[in-house]
Coordinates of C-alpha atoms in Angstrom, one line a residue:
Chain A
M22 CA 39.9 -17.8 22.2
P23 CA 40.4 -16.2 18.6
F24 CA 41.0 -18.5 15.7
K25 CA 44.7 -17.7 14.3
L26 CA 45.2 -17.9 10.8
P27 CA 48.0 -19.7 9.7
P28 CA 51.0 -17.1 8.1
A29 CA 50.6 -16.2 4.4
T30 CA 53.9 -17.2 3.5
K31 CA 55.8 -20.1 4.9
P32 CA 58.4 -19.2 7.9
V33 CA 61.7 -19.3 7.4
L34 CA 63.5 -21.8 10.2
R35 CA 66.9 -20.0 10.8
A36 CA 68.5 -23.6 11.6
Q37 CA 67.9 -24.6 8.0
L38 CA 69.9 -21.3 6.8
S39 CA 73.1 -22.5 8.7
S40 CA 75.5 -24.2 6.4
R41 CA 77.3 -27.8 7.3
P42 CA 81.2 -28.1 7.6
A43 CA 82.8 -29.7 4.6
N44 CA 86.2 -28.6 4.3
G45 CA 88.2 -30.0 1.2
H46 CA 84.8 -31.0 -0.9
T47 CA 84.9 -28.4 -3.2
A48 CA 87.7 -26.1 -1.6
F49 CA 90.4 -27.5 0.8
I50 CA 91.4 -24.6 3.6
P51 CA 94.5 -26.2 5.1
Q52 CA 93.8 -25.6 9.0
V53 CA 97.3 -24.9 9.9
R54 CA 98.0 -20.9 10.3
K55 CA 100.9 -20.1 12.2
L56 CA 104.1 -22.2 13.7
V57 CA 106.2 -20.2 16.4
F58 CA 109.5 -21.6 17.4
E59 CA 110.8 -20.7 20.8
Y60 CA 114.4 -21.2 21.4
S61 CA 117.3 -20.4 23.9
E62 CA 120.6 -19.0 22.9
K63 CA 122.8 -20.5 25.1
W64 CA 121.2 -23.5 26.8
P65 CA 122.5 -27.0 25.3
S66 CA 119.0 -28.6 25.1
S67 CA 118.5 -25.9 22.3
S68 CA 121.3 -26.3 20.4
R69 CA 119.7 -29.0 17.6
T70 CA 117.0 -27.0 17.4
R71 CA 119.3 -23.7 16.9
T72 CA 120.9 -25.8 13.9
Y73 CA 117.2 -26.8 12.7
L74 CA 116.4 -23.0 12.6
N75 CA 119.6 -21.9 10.9
N76 CA 119.8 -24.7 8.2
H77 CA 115.8 -26.1 7.7
L78 CA 113.5 -23.3 8.6
E79 CA 113.5 -20.9 4.9
E80 CA 112.9 -24.2 2.9
L81 CA 110.0 -25.2 4.9
A82 CA 108.7 -21.7 4.5
R83 CA 109.2 -21.8 1.4
T84 CA 107.4 -25.0 1.0
N85 CA 104.5 -24.2 3.0
P86 CA 103.2 -20.7 2.1
H87 CA 99.8 -20.7 3.9
V88 CA 101.6 -21.1 7.2
E89 CA 103.3 -18.1 8.9
V90 CA 106.5 -18.9 10.5
V91 CA 107.6 -17.1 13.8
V92 CA 110.8 -17.3 15.4
Q93 CA 111.1 -16.3 19.2
Q94 CA 114.4 -16.1 21.3
K95 CA 113.3 -17.3 24.9
N96 CA 116.6 -17.5 26.9
H97 CA 116.6 -20.0 30.0
R98 CA 113.6 -21.5 28.5
E99 CA 113.3 -25.2 26.6
P100 CA 112.4 -25.3 23.2
I101 CA 109.4 -25.6 21.7
V102 CA 107.1 -25.7 18.8
R103 CA 103.8 -24.1 18.4
G104 CA 101.2 -24.7 15.9
F105 CA 98.1 -22.7 15.7
Y106 CA 94.8 -23.5 14.2
L107 CA 92.0 -22.3 12.0
N108 CA 89.7 -23.5 14.6
G109 CA 91.7 -21.6 17.3
R110 CA 93.3 -24.5 19.2
D111 CA 97.0 -24.6 19.4
K112 CA 99.5 -27.8 19.8
V113 CA 102.6 -27.3 21.4
I114 CA 105.2 -29.7 21.4
S115 CA 108.4 -29.9 23.5
L116 CA 111.7 -30.1 21.2
K117 CA 113.8 -30.9 24.4
E118 CA 117.3 -32.3 23.5
F119 CA 115.6 -33.2 19.8
E120 CA 117.4 -34.2 17.3
V121 CA 117.5 -32.2 13.8
T122 CA 115.4 -35.4 12.1
Q123 CA 113.0 -35.5 15.2
I124 CA 112.3 -31.9 14.9
Q125 CA 111.6 -32.5 11.1
Q126 CA 109.0 -35.3 12.2
K127 CA 107.2 -33.2 14.8
V128 CA 106.9 -30.0 12.5
Q129 CA 105.8 -32.8 9.9
L130 CA 102.8 -33.8 12.5
L131 CA 102.0 -30.3 13.5
L132 CA 101.6 -29.4 9.4
D133 CA 99.7 -32.5 8.7
S134 CA 96.9 -32.1 11.9
S135 CA 93.7 -29.9 12.0
G136 CA 94.3 -28.9 15.3
A137 CA 90.9 -31.1 16.2
K138 CA 91.3 -32.7 20.1
I139 CA 92.8 -36.0 19.6
K140 CA 89.8 -38.3 19.9
P141 CA 89.3 -42.1 19.7
L142 CA 89.1 -42.8 15.8
K143 CA 88.8 -46.6 15.8
R144 CA 85.0 -46.6 15.8
R145 CA 84.7 -43.2 13.7
I146 CA 85.0 -44.6 10.4
I147 CA 82.7 -42.4 8.5
E148 CA 81.0 -39.2 9.7
S149 CA 78.3 -38.2 7.6
S150 CA 75.6 -35.1 7.7
T151 CA 73.5 -36.6 4.7
E152 CA 70.3 -38.3 5.3
S153 CA 70.9 -42.0 3.5
A154 CA 70.0 -41.9 -0.2
R155 CA 68.1 -45.2 0.2
G156 CA 65.8 -44.2 3.1
I157 CA 64.7 -45.7 6.3
W158 CA 62.7 -48.9 6.3
S159 CA 59.5 -48.9 7.5
G160 CA 57.2 -51.4 8.5
L161 CA 53.8 -49.5 7.4
H162 CA 55.6 -49.0 3.5
V163 CA 56.1 -52.4 2.4
P164 CA 54.3 -54.6 -0.2
E165 CA 52.7 -56.9 3.3
L166 CA 52.6 -55.0 6.5
Y167 CA 55.5 -56.0 8.7
K168 CA 54.0 -57.9 11.7
I169 CA 56.1 -58.0 15.1
Chain B
M24 CA 80.3 -49.1 -25.9
Q25 CA 81.5 -52.0 -24.0
W26 CA 81.2 -51.0 -20.9
Q27 CA 77.9 -49.5 -21.2
R28 CA 76.6 -53.1 -22.6
S29 CA 77.9 -54.9 -19.9
M30 CA 76.9 -52.6 -17.5
F31 CA 73.0 -52.8 -18.8
N32 CA 73.6 -56.7 -18.0
L33 CA 73.7 -56.1 -14.6
L34 CA 71.3 -53.7 -13.4
K35 CA 69.5 -54.6 -10.2
F36 CA 66.2 -53.1 -9.6
R37 CA 64.7 -52.9 -6.2
G38 CA 61.9 -50.7 -4.7
V39 CA 58.2 -50.5 -3.3
C40 CA 55.1 -51.4 -5.1
Q41 CA 54.3 -47.8 -6.5
A42 CA 58.5 -47.7 -7.7
A43 CA 57.7 -51.2 -9.2
A44 CA 54.3 -50.2 -11.1
R45 CA 56.2 -47.2 -12.6
A46 CA 59.4 -48.5 -13.2
L47 CA 58.1 -51.3 -15.6
H48 CA 57.0 -48.3 -17.6
T49 CA 60.8 -47.0 -17.4
Q50 CA 63.0 -50.0 -17.7
P51 CA 66.2 -48.8 -18.7
S52 CA 66.9 -50.1 -22.6
S53 CA 70.5 -49.2 -22.2
A54 CA 73.1 -48.5 -19.6
A55 CA 73.5 -44.8 -20.1
S56 CA 69.8 -44.3 -19.9
A57 CA 69.9 -46.7 -16.3
L58 CA 72.8 -44.1 -15.1
A59 CA 70.4 -41.5 -16.0
L60 CA 67.6 -42.6 -13.8
I61 CA 69.6 -43.0 -10.9
R62 CA 71.0 -39.5 -11.2
S63 CA 67.7 -38.0 -12.0
Q64 CA 67.1 -39.0 -8.3
P65 CA 68.0 -36.5 -5.4
N66 CA 70.4 -38.9 -3.6
Q67 CA 73.0 -41.0 -4.6
Y68 CA 75.5 -43.5 -2.7
V69 CA 78.4 -45.0 -3.9
I70 CA 80.2 -48.3 -2.3
A71 CA 83.6 -48.3 -2.9
S72 CA 86.7 -49.7 -1.4
L73 CA 89.5 -47.9 0.0
A74 CA 93.2 -49.3 1.4
G75 CA 91.2 -52.4 1.3
R76 CA 87.7 -51.9 2.3
K77 CA 84.1 -51.6 1.4
Y78 CA 82.7 -48.1 2.3
L79 CA 79.5 -47.0 1.6
L80 CA 80.2 -43.2 0.7
A81 CA 77.9 -40.0 -0.1
P82 CA 79.1 -36.4 -1.1
R83 CA 80.6 -34.5 2.1
D84 CA 81.5 -37.5 3.9
L85 CA 84.5 -37.7 6.3
L86 CA 86.2 -41.2 6.1
T87 CA 88.6 -42.1 8.4
V88 CA 91.4 -45.0 7.3
P89 CA 94.6 -46.1 8.2
R90 CA 97.2 -43.9 7.5
L91 CA 98.1 -43.5 3.8
N92 CA 101.8 -42.4 3.7
D93 CA 102.5 -42.0 0.3
V94 CA 99.5 -38.9 0.3
R95 CA 100.1 -35.4 1.5
V96 CA 97.3 -32.8 2.9
G97 CA 95.5 -31.4 0.6
D98 CA 95.7 -34.0 -2.3
V99 CA 92.8 -35.4 -4.2
L100 CA 92.4 -38.7 -4.7
A101 CA 90.1 -40.5 -7.7
L102 CA 88.5 -43.5 -6.2
S103 CA 89.2 -46.5 -8.3
E104 CA 86.9 -49.2 -7.2
I105 CA 83.7 -48.4 -7.2
H106 CA 81.5 -51.8 -6.9
E107 CA 78.2 -50.1 -6.7
F108 CA 76.4 -47.0 -7.6
G109 CA 72.6 -46.0 -6.1
S110 CA 69.8 -44.4 -5.1
R111 CA 66.6 -44.2 -3.2
E112 CA 64.8 -47.3 -6.0
F113 CA 67.7 -48.0 -8.2
T114 CA 71.5 -49.8 -8.2
L115 CA 73.6 -50.3 -10.5
R116 CA 76.2 -53.2 -9.7
G117 CA 79.5 -53.5 -11.0
D118 CA 80.7 -56.4 -12.8
P119 CA 83.3 -56.7 -10.2
L120 CA 84.0 -52.9 -10.6
I121 CA 82.0 -50.4 -12.1
P122 CA 84.1 -48.2 -15.1
Q123 CA 85.8 -45.2 -14.4
D124 CA 84.6 -43.2 -17.1
A125 CA 81.0 -43.8 -15.7
V126 CA 80.8 -42.4 -12.2
K127 CA 84.2 -40.5 -10.8
V128 CA 84.4 -39.9 -7.0
A129 CA 87.1 -37.7 -5.7
A130 CA 88.2 -37.7 -2.3
T131 CA 90.6 -34.8 -1.0
V132 CA 93.0 -35.8 1.9
V133 CA 92.1 -33.3 5.0
E134 CA 94.3 -34.5 7.8
H135 CA 96.9 -37.2 8.7
T136 CA 95.9 -37.7 12.5
K137 CA 96.8 -40.1 15.9
G138 CA 93.9 -42.2 17.7
K139 CA 93.7 -41.5 21.2
M140 CA 96.4 -43.2 23.2
E141 CA 96.0 -46.9 24.1
V142 CA 97.8 -48.3 26.9
I143 CA 98.4 -52.3 26.5
V144 CA 99.7 -54.2 29.9
K145 CA 101.2 -57.7 29.4
K146 CA 101.3 -59.3 32.3
K147 CA 102.2 -63.4 33.2
R148 CA 101.4 -64.2 36.6
R149 CA 104.0 -65.4 39.2
K150 CA 106.7 -64.7 37.0
G151 CA 107.0 -60.7 37.5
Y152 CA 106.6 -60.1 33.8
V153 CA 104.6 -56.9 33.4
K154 CA 105.0 -54.8 30.3
T155 CA 103.2 -51.4 29.6
I156 CA 102.9 -50.3 25.8
K157 CA 101.8 -47.2 25.1
H158 CA 100.2 -46.6 21.6
K159 CA 99.0 -43.9 19.4
Q160 CA 97.3 -45.4 15.9
P161 CA 97.6 -43.3 13.2
Y162 CA 95.1 -42.4 10.8
T163 CA 94.0 -40.6 7.2
R164 CA 91.1 -38.5 7.0
L165 CA 89.3 -37.8 3.5
R166 CA 86.7 -35.7 2.3
I167 CA 84.6 -37.4 -0.1
G168 CA 83.5 -34.9 -3.0
S169 CA 80.5 -35.1 -5.3
I170 CA 79.5 -38.0 -7.6
D171 CA 80.2 -37.2 -11.1
V172 CA 78.3 -39.7 -13.4
A173 CA 78.9 -39.7 -17.4
L174 CA 75.9 -37.9 -19.3
P175 CA 74.6 -39.9 -22.8
D176 CA 76.2 -37.6 -24.9
Q177 CA 79.5 -37.6 -23.3
V178 CA 79.9 -41.3 -24.1

């Protein structure tokens, strides 16, 4: 077998060239990009949605300039608000028979979210991609060797 | 200069043999040099308390705490209760806190979410009492920014 020389330059492994996501570390990019309101013109389940769209939508769009706000008329359908996020997912909330204050709460929920799937967060306190600063203890690198 | 003197009294040192020998030469003479020692190492961590609980934080971490209602998505918070600031071989512990001029850590609010739906069933036997409660705990997620250490000339 011919002897293989090691490469002259250190090979660049492509995995180490990828970046670790850290939205908010230096710059924060809001994750919600579009809100679509669908309502019916005649049906009574949409009546408060229509009131909300007439009275509160403009202010919502003005206070959230990063969000694209779209209004669609969908007759013979229940009212809906759909939020689109930068990770490609969308969240749909039905506004059937909702009062104006309830609609405001649901819209705020969509604006606050990041679009990630709902997962159990009770145990997930810190999610870190950095190695620990103090390193991992080793029984061989200690003044007296650790005996099991 | 008050905080420098008080911090110097509290410098805690730990490390392996080699570091011990090395550090006997480099035992810091002032708090500012202690900070510089920690700063010179590649990675640092901070133990800070937020919402009444202590967390061990490093830059770029995503911290999940129970919902903070006074805060909006995108706001930047300065951590005001920092108990410890350390690196691989050295730690600086505050009494009980490290002054904010010395070490600054910022956290950005990334989102307000809710956890998974929990179904709690309450039942009493032989009494016909069964109650089902559906609950989603609200949380706030924060991204920890870089740790800013005061330089000796800045004090």
